[in-house]
Amino acid sequence: MSLDWIYYAISWILLLWHQAWDAIGVPDGAVLGTNWAWILAIIFLVVTVRVILFPVFVKQIKSQRAMQALQPQVKALQEKHKGDRETLQKEMMELYRKEKANPLMGCLPMFLQIPVFLGLFHVLRRLNPDKGETGKTLYGWTVEQFDSASVAKLFTAPIAGKFGSSAEELARLDADGTTVKIMAGILVLVMMGTTYLTSRQMILKTGWAEDPQQRMIQRLMLYGIPASLLISGAIFPIGVIIYWVTNNMFTLAQQQWVLRKFPPPPNVTKSGTTTTTSSARGAAQPAKSGGLFGRGKTTPPAATKPAAPKVAGPKPGAKPTNPKKGQSASPKKSRPAKRQG
């Protein structure tokens, strides 16, 4: 299947924003080692895509709320069909279908952005001043636009360069290898950090899922994807990393707004995983704190309890007789002894 339509669409949006910033008066040349018209074009490519996908993002949040509301029923099914995985899966799928909840909806916005990411990756990877005129005018570019983007830089590092660029690639881009590695390395770390924060923000607001499959997806989103970027980030052009970081920042702001607009259901937060663990901790903390604080207070009673039987029943003298008789006789003998004294 040809992906040319994606490359044309990405190029069209990118070039449209570059022309808009150029018309506004943003200089096309480098200022502080940066061609801001191209950097802003990449940033507003993100804005365009996220505005288009905003309804899908709202559906994602609503689907997650529906999944949360079903957690008590999911837990009941897990208890009912414990050990019967096949039946459990069928019952859960039937429950999701009946309640119109889609477990995969949480990943849909990310999947829809993958073509955009791949399109930008392909377009920026082609930036090479040595290309012929035919190669430069692909996907609706003019020769002038292609040459301008080929030398576009972020703090003297070309946006087409990457951490793993070969010496030949750097020579074609007229770039310094150390500068490119430093800039790409910093951006990869920022990309990993912001990717982790976007997943963490969502999980903190919605809580961990009861469904093992959903929890596995959450762990993958939280830890797996950021960790994978440490390796895959070496092959991403700097322009693509700028896109990714901007997308993460947009996601953080958008999630904050949407989570305020559509907060988790109160009944779920009270009976869900987050609250149950906190209530369990709350129930456990008094016992623990009582133990910590009570050791000083309970040690005297603990000392008096063994001392009480020793005083009440002098076992050394009562060994030959029954304990009950010894205990009852000893007070009678002690009383006359006190009167005689």
Tab-separated table of C-alpha atoms in Angstrom:
chain	number	residue	atom	x	y	z
A	1	MET	CA	0.000	0.000	0.000
A	2	SER	CA	1.415	3.380	-1.047
A	3	LEU	CA	1.791	6.034	1.655
A	4	ASP	CA	2.255	8.882	-0.807
A	5	TRP	CA	-1.038	10.460	0.225
A	6	ILE	CA	0.320	10.791	3.788
A	7	TYR	CA	3.553	12.363	2.520
A	8	TYR	CA	1.582	14.824	0.382
A	9	ALA	CA	-0.716	15.729	3.287
A	10	ILE	CA	2.149	16.264	5.751
A	11	SER	CA	4.133	18.275	3.218
A	12	TRP	CA	1.118	20.433	2.403
A	13	ILE	CA	0.449	21.309	6.073
A	14	LEU	CA	4.143	21.895	6.783
A	15	LEU	CA	4.642	24.145	3.757
A	16	LEU	CA	1.389	26.011	4.451
A	17	TRP	CA	2.548	26.920	7.953
A	18	HIS	CA	6.017	27.854	6.702
A	19	GLN	CA	4.456	30.225	4.187
A	20	ALA	CA	2.198	31.666	6.900
A	21	TRP	CA	5.115	32.429	9.231
A	22	ASP	CA	7.113	33.841	6.325
A	23	ALA	CA	4.171	36.113	5.441
A	24	ILE	CA	3.871	37.255	9.062
A	25	GLY	CA	7.504	38.315	8.992
A	26	VAL	CA	9.350	35.508	10.779
A	27	PRO	CA	12.790	35.528	9.143
A	28	ASP	CA	13.609	32.549	6.981
A	29	GLY	CA	17.285	32.944	7.778
A	30	ALA	CA	18.974	31.723	10.950
A	31	VAL	CA	18.531	33.765	14.152
A	32	LEU	CA	20.505	32.457	17.146
A	33	GLY	CA	21.492	29.548	14.930
A	34	THR	CA	17.821	28.648	14.383
A	35	ASN	CA	15.541	28.901	11.362
A	36	TRP	CA	12.410	29.771	13.315
A	37	ALA	CA	10.017	29.679	10.356
A	38	TRP	CA	10.666	25.957	9.876
A	39	ILE	CA	10.681	25.173	13.620
A	40	LEU	CA	7.328	26.933	14.043
A	41	ALA	CA	5.993	25.119	10.979
A	42	ILE	CA	6.747	21.761	12.669
A	43	ILE	CA	5.227	22.946	15.965
A	44	PHE	CA	2.020	24.092	14.282
A	45	LEU	CA	1.855	20.879	12.306
A	46	VAL	CA	1.320	19.301	15.743
A	47	VAL	CA	-1.367	21.866	16.595
A	48	THR	CA	-3.196	21.148	13.330
A	49	VAL	CA	-3.151	17.395	13.837
A	50	ARG	CA	-4.238	17.638	17.490
A	51	VAL	CA	-7.142	19.948	16.667
A	52	ILE	CA	-8.315	17.451	14.034
A	53	LEU	CA	-8.001	14.556	16.511
A	54	PHE	CA	-9.556	16.384	19.463
A	55	PRO	CA	-13.012	14.707	19.097
A	56	VAL	CA	-11.259	11.323	19.096
A	57	PHE	CA	-9.386	12.307	22.255
A	58	VAL	CA	-12.668	13.201	24.001
A	59	LYS	CA	-14.080	9.806	22.961
A	60	GLN	CA	-10.990	8.194	24.452
A	61	ILE	CA	-11.644	9.851	27.817
A	62	LYS	CA	-15.327	8.886	27.756
A	63	SER	CA	-14.399	5.299	26.917
A	64	GLN	CA	-11.980	5.191	29.815
A	65	ARG	CA	-14.707	6.494	32.128
A	66	ALA	CA	-17.026	3.741	30.877
A	67	MET	CA	-14.308	1.166	31.520
A	68	GLN	CA	-13.881	2.493	35.053
A	69	ALA	CA	-17.610	2.288	35.707
A	70	LEU	CA	-17.515	-1.384	34.672
A	71	GLN	CA	-14.671	-2.299	37.039
A	72	PRO	CA	-16.975	-3.755	39.775
A	73	GLN	CA	-18.659	-5.995	37.182
A	74	VAL	CA	-15.295	-6.991	35.706
A	75	LYS	CA	-14.046	-7.906	39.157
A	76	ALA	CA	-17.184	-9.986	39.799
A	77	LEU	CA	-16.625	-11.869	36.533
A	78	GLN	CA	-13.004	-12.524	37.466
A	79	GLU	CA	-14.111	-14.020	40.775
A	80	LYS	CA	-16.873	-16.049	39.120
A	81	HIS	CA	-14.714	-17.511	36.345
A	82	LYS	CA	-11.440	-17.803	38.222
A	83	GLY	CA	-9.287	-20.366	36.446
A	84	ASP	CA	-11.464	-20.389	33.303
A	85	ARG	CA	-9.694	-17.823	31.148
A	86	GLU	CA	-11.608	-18.560	27.939
A	87	THR	CA	-15.035	-18.120	29.528
A	88	LEU	CA	-13.821	-14.994	31.348
A	89	GLN	CA	-12.707	-13.408	28.077
A	90	LYS	CA	-16.033	-14.199	26.403
A	91	GLU	CA	-18.025	-12.782	29.316
A	92	MET	CA	-15.908	-9.622	29.414
A	93	MET	CA	-16.215	-9.058	25.659
A	94	GLU	CA	-19.976	-9.488	25.975
A	95	LEU	CA	-20.034	-6.986	28.850
A	96	TYR	CA	-18.012	-4.434	26.844
A	97	ARG	CA	-20.289	-4.912	23.824
A	98	LYS	CA	-23.435	-4.549	25.903
A	99	GLU	CA	-22.210	-1.392	27.660
A	100	LYS	CA	-20.601	0.009	24.460
A	101	ALA	CA	-17.146	0.249	26.034
A	102	ASN	CA	-14.053	-0.324	23.911
A	103	PRO	CA	-10.856	-1.364	25.750
A	104	LEU	CA	-8.729	-0.385	22.737
A	105	MET	CA	-10.153	3.131	22.538
A	106	GLY	CA	-7.478	4.365	24.953
A	107	CYS	CA	-4.783	3.739	22.331
A	108	LEU	CA	-6.722	5.045	19.309
A	109	PRO	CA	-5.418	8.665	19.337
A	110	MET	CA	-1.845	7.377	19.476
A	111	PHE	CA	-2.461	4.942	16.609
A	112	LEU	CA	-4.003	7.708	14.479
A	113	GLN	CA	-0.907	9.852	14.987
A	114	ILE	CA	1.461	7.125	13.808
A	115	PRO	CA	0.873	7.897	10.078
A	116	VAL	CA	1.617	11.584	10.745
A	117	PHE	CA	4.822	10.649	12.545
A	118	LEU	CA	5.908	8.301	9.757
A	119	GLY	CA	5.033	10.901	7.123
A	120	LEU	CA	7.121	13.610	8.777
A	121	PHE	CA	9.947	11.130	9.359
A	122	HIS	CA	10.006	10.280	5.645
A	123	VAL	CA	9.757	13.909	4.495
A	124	LEU	CA	12.567	15.168	6.759
A	125	ARG	CA	14.796	12.193	6.023
A	126	ARG	CA	14.715	13.146	2.336
A	127	LEU	CA	16.142	16.611	2.987
A	128	ASN	CA	19.447	16.536	1.162
A	129	PRO	CA	20.867	19.547	-0.708
A	130	ASP	CA	22.571	17.194	-3.186
A	131	LYS	CA	19.303	15.755	-4.507
A	132	GLY	CA	18.334	16.382	-8.105
A	133	GLU	CA	15.493	18.673	-9.078
A	134	THR	CA	13.105	15.742	-9.574
A	135	GLY	CA	13.718	14.503	-6.021
A	136	LYS	CA	13.298	17.975	-4.561
A	137	THR	CA	9.901	18.625	-6.119
A	138	LEU	CA	8.232	15.458	-4.823
A	139	TYR	CA	5.100	15.792	-2.629
A	140	GLY	CA	4.370	19.366	-3.743
A	141	TRP	CA	7.675	20.992	-2.719
A	142	THR	CA	9.418	23.630	-4.810
A	143	VAL	CA	13.184	23.573	-5.262
A	144	GLU	CA	13.484	26.778	-3.220
A	145	GLN	CA	11.437	25.341	-0.331
A	146	PHE	CA	13.400	22.099	-0.367
A	147	ASP	CA	16.772	23.906	-0.320
A	148	SER	CA	15.578	26.170	2.498
A	149	ALA	CA	14.401	23.208	4.620
A	150	SER	CA	17.605	21.265	3.902
A	151	VAL	CA	19.726	23.905	5.644
A	152	ALA	CA	17.190	24.705	8.396
A	153	LYS	CA	18.747	24.380	11.859
A	154	LEU	CA	17.901	24.354	15.554
A	155	PHE	CA	20.756	26.033	17.426
A	156	THR	CA	23.120	25.187	14.532
A	157	ALA	CA	21.995	21.509	14.397
A	158	PRO	CA	20.145	20.716	11.115
A	159	ILE	CA	16.566	19.460	11.570
A	160	ALA	CA	17.337	16.644	9.121
A	161	GLY	CA	20.278	15.463	11.234
A	162	LYS	CA	20.020	12.740	13.883
A	163	PHE	CA	22.075	11.309	16.724
A	164	GLY	CA	23.149	8.375	14.567
A	165	SER	CA	23.974	10.407	11.451
A	166	SER	CA	26.972	9.102	9.559
A	167	ALA	CA	29.928	11.308	8.647
A	168	GLU	CA	28.731	11.322	5.031
A	169	GLU	CA	25.252	12.506	6.028
A	170	LEU	CA	26.691	15.237	8.244
A	171	ALA	CA	28.969	16.390	5.406
A	172	ARG	CA	25.977	16.670	3.045
A	173	LEU	CA	24.109	18.741	5.654
A	174	ASP	CA	27.222	20.827	6.404
A	175	ALA	CA	26.794	20.005	10.103
A	176	ASP	CA	29.116	19.462	13.053
A	177	GLY	CA	28.777	15.922	14.436
A	178	THR	CA	29.305	16.928	18.090
A	179	THR	CA	26.650	19.666	17.924
A	180	VAL	CA	24.147	17.317	16.305
A	181	LYS	CA	24.749	14.597	18.925
A	182	ILE	CA	24.421	17.039	21.840
A	183	MET	CA	21.218	18.613	20.519
A	184	ALA	CA	19.688	15.276	19.494
A	185	GLY	CA	20.667	13.673	22.819
A	186	ILE	CA	19.053	16.460	24.848
A	187	LEU	CA	15.880	16.290	22.769
A	188	VAL	CA	15.696	12.479	23.087
A	189	LEU	CA	15.871	12.765	26.897
A	190	VAL	CA	13.166	15.441	26.860
A	191	MET	CA	11.098	13.240	24.546
A	192	MET	CA	11.408	10.285	26.948
A	193	GLY	CA	10.551	12.423	29.987
A	194	THR	CA	7.485	14.054	28.452
A	195	THR	CA	6.254	10.713	27.084
A	196	TYR	CA	6.444	9.245	30.600
A	197	LEU	CA	4.679	12.267	32.110
A	198	THR	CA	1.745	12.075	29.693
A	199	SER	CA	1.069	8.445	30.632
A	200	ARG	CA	1.634	9.085	34.325
A	201	GLN	CA	-0.745	12.036	34.322
A	202	MET	CA	-3.542	9.910	32.902
A	203	ILE	CA	-2.965	6.969	35.249
A	204	LEU	CA	-2.813	9.210	38.326
A	205	LYS	CA	-6.161	10.741	37.384
A	206	THR	CA	-7.937	7.534	36.357
A	207	GLY	CA	-6.210	4.924	38.527
A	208	TRP	CA	-4.843	1.498	37.605
A	209	ALA	CA	-7.279	-0.784	35.798
A	210	GLU	CA	-8.610	-3.964	37.428
A	211	ASP	CA	-8.550	-5.843	34.124
A	212	PRO	CA	-5.111	-7.524	33.712
A	213	GLN	CA	-5.031	-6.707	29.985
A	214	GLN	CA	-5.823	-3.054	30.627
A	215	ARG	CA	-3.204	-2.906	33.383
A	216	MET	CA	-0.632	-4.443	31.042
A	217	ILE	CA	-1.401	-1.756	28.442
A	218	GLN	CA	-1.036	0.921	31.125
A	219	ARG	CA	2.370	-0.431	32.180
A	220	LEU	CA	3.467	-0.592	28.550
A	221	MET	CA	2.430	3.033	28.017
A	222	LEU	CA	4.078	4.180	31.252
A	223	TYR	CA	7.410	2.364	31.107
A	224	GLY	CA	7.803	0.466	27.841
A	225	ILE	CA	7.364	3.252	25.309
A	226	PRO	CA	9.645	5.824	27.067
A	227	ALA	CA	12.350	3.155	27.474
A	228	SER	CA	12.154	2.187	23.797
A	229	LEU	CA	12.732	5.813	22.781
A	230	LEU	CA	16.254	5.689	24.216
A	231	ILE	CA	17.210	3.361	21.361
A	232	SER	CA	14.839	4.406	18.591
A	233	GLY	CA	15.509	8.108	19.251
A	234	ALA	CA	18.966	7.700	17.681
A	235	ILE	CA	17.409	7.251	14.224
A	236	PHE	CA	14.879	10.105	14.516
A	237	PRO	CA	15.745	13.361	12.720
A	238	ILE	CA	15.848	16.370	15.046
A	239	GLY	CA	12.758	17.782	13.336
A	240	VAL	CA	10.804	14.610	14.172
A	241	ILE	CA	11.903	14.796	17.829
A	242	ILE	CA	10.736	18.432	17.920
A	243	TYR	CA	7.373	17.176	16.638
A	244	TRP	CA	7.240	14.443	19.318
A	245	VAL	CA	8.172	16.753	22.214
A	246	THR	CA	5.663	19.382	21.066
A	247	ASN	CA	3.010	16.699	20.761
A	248	ASN	CA	3.716	15.537	24.330
A	249	MET	CA	3.484	19.080	25.692
A	250	PHE	CA	0.194	19.571	23.859
A	251	THR	CA	-1.054	16.256	25.280
A	252	LEU	CA	-0.166	17.270	28.858
A	253	ALA	CA	-2.140	20.512	28.544
A	254	GLN	CA	-5.049	18.863	26.714
A	255	GLN	CA	-5.310	16.003	29.222
A	256	GLN	CA	-5.314	18.448	32.116
A	257	TRP	CA	-8.233	20.320	30.579
A	258	VAL	CA	-10.186	17.213	29.581
A	259	LEU	CA	-9.669	15.522	32.967
A	260	ARG	CA	-11.102	18.598	34.658
A	261	LYS	CA	-13.971	18.700	32.183
A	262	PHE	CA	-14.681	14.961	32.492
A	263	PRO	CA	-13.552	13.933	36.005
A	264	PRO	CA	-13.602	10.258	37.064
A	265	PRO	CA	-16.998	9.043	38.332
A	266	PRO	CA	-17.283	9.519	42.127
A	267	ASN	CA	-18.610	6.003	42.703
A	268	VAL	CA	-15.649	4.563	40.824
A	269	THR	CA	-13.071	6.596	42.672
A	270	LYS	CA	-14.543	5.462	45.966
A	271	SER	CA	-14.615	1.796	45.098
A	272	GLY	CA	-11.855	1.651	42.505
A	273	THR	CA	-8.326	0.446	42.777
A	274	THR	CA	-6.823	3.723	43.880
A	275	THR	CA	-9.266	4.265	46.718
A	276	THR	CA	-9.364	0.683	47.847
A	277	THR	CA	-5.626	0.638	48.183
A	278	SER	CA	-5.707	3.930	50.022
A	279	SER	CA	-8.521	2.694	52.270
A	280	ALA	CA	-6.583	-0.468	52.886
A	281	ARG	CA	-3.585	1.641	53.752
A	282	GLY	CA	-5.772	3.804	55.935
A	283	ALA	CA	-7.000	0.711	57.735
A	284	ALA	CA	-3.517	-0.634	58.029
A	285	GLN	CA	-1.929	2.608	59.171
A	286	PRO	CA	-3.844	2.858	62.448
A	287	ALA	CA	-2.771	-0.676	63.251
A	288	LYS	CA	0.804	0.125	62.365
A	289	SER	CA	0.812	3.515	63.989
A	290	GLY	CA	-0.963	2.084	66.976
A	291	GLY	CA	1.735	-0.521	67.184
A	292	LEU	CA	4.490	2.042	66.882
A	293	PHE	CA	2.945	4.448	69.345
A	294	GLY	CA	1.411	1.715	71.476
A	295	ARG	CA	4.577	-0.170	72.165
A	296	GLY	CA	5.533	2.331	74.771
A	297	LYS	CA	2.006	2.292	76.163
A	298	THR	CA	1.289	-1.399	75.849
A	299	THR	CA	4.550	-2.594	77.287
A	300	PRO	CA	3.485	-1.671	80.869
A	301	PRO	CA	0.235	-3.684	80.581
A	302	ALA	CA	2.232	-6.492	79.022
A	303	ALA	CA	4.532	-6.380	82.045
A	304	THR	CA	1.640	-6.209	84.559
A	305	LYS	CA	-0.185	-9.163	82.999
A	306	PRO	CA	2.533	-11.690	83.780
A	307	ALA	CA	3.119	-9.978	87.141
A	308	ALA	CA	-0.561	-10.255	88.168
A	309	PRO	CA	-0.706	-14.050	88.222
A	310	LYS	CA	2.542	-14.155	90.168
A	311	VAL	CA	1.139	-11.961	92.948
A	312	ALA	CA	-2.353	-13.429	92.959
A	313	GLY	CA	-1.191	-17.027	93.124
A	314	PRO	CA	2.243	-17.674	94.582
A	315	LYS	CA	2.961	-20.717	92.494
A	316	PRO	CA	6.083	-21.809	94.400
A	317	GLY	CA	4.058	-22.391	97.613
A	318	ALA	CA	1.031	-23.775	95.802
A	319	LYS	CA	2.785	-26.480	93.818
A	320	PRO	CA	1.855	-29.414	96.136
A	321	THR	CA	-1.820	-28.479	96.154
A	322	ASN	CA	-4.377	-27.695	93.454
A	323	PRO	CA	-3.982	-24.232	91.980
A	324	LYS	CA	-7.499	-23.201	92.929
A	325	LYS	CA	-7.150	-24.382	96.517
A	326	GLY	CA	-3.730	-22.858	96.822
A	327	GLN	CA	-5.001	-19.537	95.576
A	328	SER	CA	-8.025	-19.590	97.880
A	329	ALA	CA	-6.083	-20.857	100.908
A	330	SER	CA	-3.201	-18.478	100.676
A	331	PRO	CA	-5.281	-15.384	101.288
A	332	LYS	CA	-6.921	-17.004	104.358
A	333	LYS	CA	-3.566	-17.884	105.889
A	334	SER	CA	-2.093	-14.539	105.113
A	335	ARG	CA	-4.895	-12.647	106.821
A	336	PRO	CA	-4.481	-14.293	110.257
A	337	ALA	CA	-0.732	-13.849	109.898
A	338	LYS	CA	-1.239	-10.148	109.458
A	339	ARG	CA	-3.558	-10.016	112.520
A	340	GLN	CA	-1.046	-11.829	114.694
A	341	GLY	CA	1.709	-9.460	113.582
